[in-house]
């Protein structure tokens, strides 16, 4: 016999599990690709290579599931061997999930995956693996191409179950900040728009554990000395004398980690103003103004979050707003 309170508790727990009112994981829609499993051989896909001897074939030995998969071979020279298809256009500010099953013939082959001009690179292993990332498309564009390319010379990669679909993601505080020049500043679309760099064994990934607002935030780590950074180029260039307000939320794994938030040009000598970010093991919110002191005219500028001490920090809600003139 079920008591009333047990039923009530059951309903309550179900409500929490379903995320009633709480932030939700990306809601992924329908595959935009035809024949992503290669069961109809290469139907729907075009093939291109600028390498000598490159090929793309649907083979049973390349199947992860079903009867067929794709064997994509890059020959000698050129940039790569690729398969692609045209898909329905996106609208400004949309997020897509790109997912595929990949297996390298030897392991260590480089694969480039992109959708409408935004994408990422992965290195394969000798076993089947799922690669999955979110990409963010800031503007409308005429680019409607979905692409998978092998870019390692004389290398074969096996591909199956390619799935590219729109994803509805949460809006974090940075996404709601008026005049924010940063796209995906709350890391709701994974590392979409952000480029990662590390001098030694660092990593960048997004996780609900690192949420400052919305559903996800960034985990940035550094193995030893040097630095790890994520950087995004801003859509509009800067001018000498302009003043910008920079904001970020940071929480350290231990506290005391060395973190900076900078505007930075995209070439040596990497000039640009910075804010030091004090870090504790609780969430802190930093907001400060910086002035463009260099004699820049229409200089392309990026925003960068960097970790300079061993360990890891959680980062969320990067905001860049021009306050003067
Ligand atoms: Ca967030």
Coordinates of N, CA, C and O and ligand atoms in Angstrom, one line a residue, residues 171-173 175 185-188 210-218 315-317, ligand 1:
X171 N 20.6 30.0 -21.4 CA 21.1 31.4 -21.4 C 21.7 31.6 -20.1 O 21.0 31.7 -19.1
X172 N 23.1 31.9 -20.0 CA 23.7 32.2 -18.8 C 23.7 33.8 -18.6 O 23.2 34.5 -19.5
X173 N 24.3 34.2 -17.5 CA 24.3 35.7 -17.2 C 25.0 36.5 -18.3 O 24.5 37.5 -18.7
X175 N 25.2 35.8 -21.4 CA 24.3 35.8 -22.6 C 23.2 36.9 -22.5 O 22.7 37.4 -23.5
X185 N 29.7 33.6 -23.9 CA 30.5 34.0 -22.8 C 30.2 33.2 -21.5 O 30.9 33.2 -20.5
X186 N 29.0 32.5 -21.5 CA 28.6 31.7 -20.4 C 28.9 30.2 -20.6 O 28.5 29.3 -19.8
X187 N 29.6 29.9 -21.7 CA 30.0 28.5 -22.1 C 28.8 27.5 -22.1 O 29.0 26.3 -21.9
X188 N 27.6 28.0 -22.5 CA 26.5 27.1 -22.6 C 26.6 26.3 -23.9 O 26.0 25.2 -24.0
X210 N 31.1 23.2 -13.2 CA 31.7 24.5 -13.3 C 30.7 25.6 -13.6 O 31.1 26.7 -14.0
X211 N 29.5 25.4 -13.3 CA 28.4 26.4 -13.6 C 28.5 27.5 -12.6 O 28.4 27.3 -11.4
X212 N 28.7 28.7 -13.2 CA 28.5 29.9 -12.3 C 27.0 30.4 -12.6 O 26.4 30.9 -11.7
X213 N 26.6 30.3 -13.8 CA 25.2 30.6 -14.2 C 24.9 29.7 -15.4 O 25.7 29.2 -16.0
X214 N 23.6 29.6 -15.7 CA 23.2 28.7 -16.8 C 23.4 27.2 -16.4 O 23.2 26.9 -15.2
X215 N 23.7 26.4 -17.4 CA 23.9 25.0 -17.2 C 25.3 24.6 -17.0 O 25.6 23.6 -16.3
X216 N 26.2 25.3 -17.7 CA 27.6 24.8 -17.7 C 28.6 26.0 -17.6 O 28.2 27.1 -17.7
X217 N 29.8 25.6 -17.2 CA 30.9 26.6 -17.2 C 32.2 25.9 -17.7 O 32.2 24.7 -18.0
X218 N 33.3 26.7 -17.7 CA 34.6 26.2 -18.2 C 35.4 25.7 -17.1 O 35.6 26.3 -16.0
X315 N 35.5 28.7 -14.6 CA 35.3 30.1 -15.2 C 33.9 30.1 -15.8 O 33.5 29.2 -16.5
X316 N 33.2 31.3 -15.6 CA 31.9 31.4 -16.3 C 31.7 32.9 -16.5 O 32.3 33.8 -15.9
X317 N 30.8 33.2 -17.4 CA 30.3 34.6 -17.6 C 31.3 35.6 -17.9 O 31.5 36.6 -17.1
Ligands
LIG1 CA1 27.4 29.3 -17.8

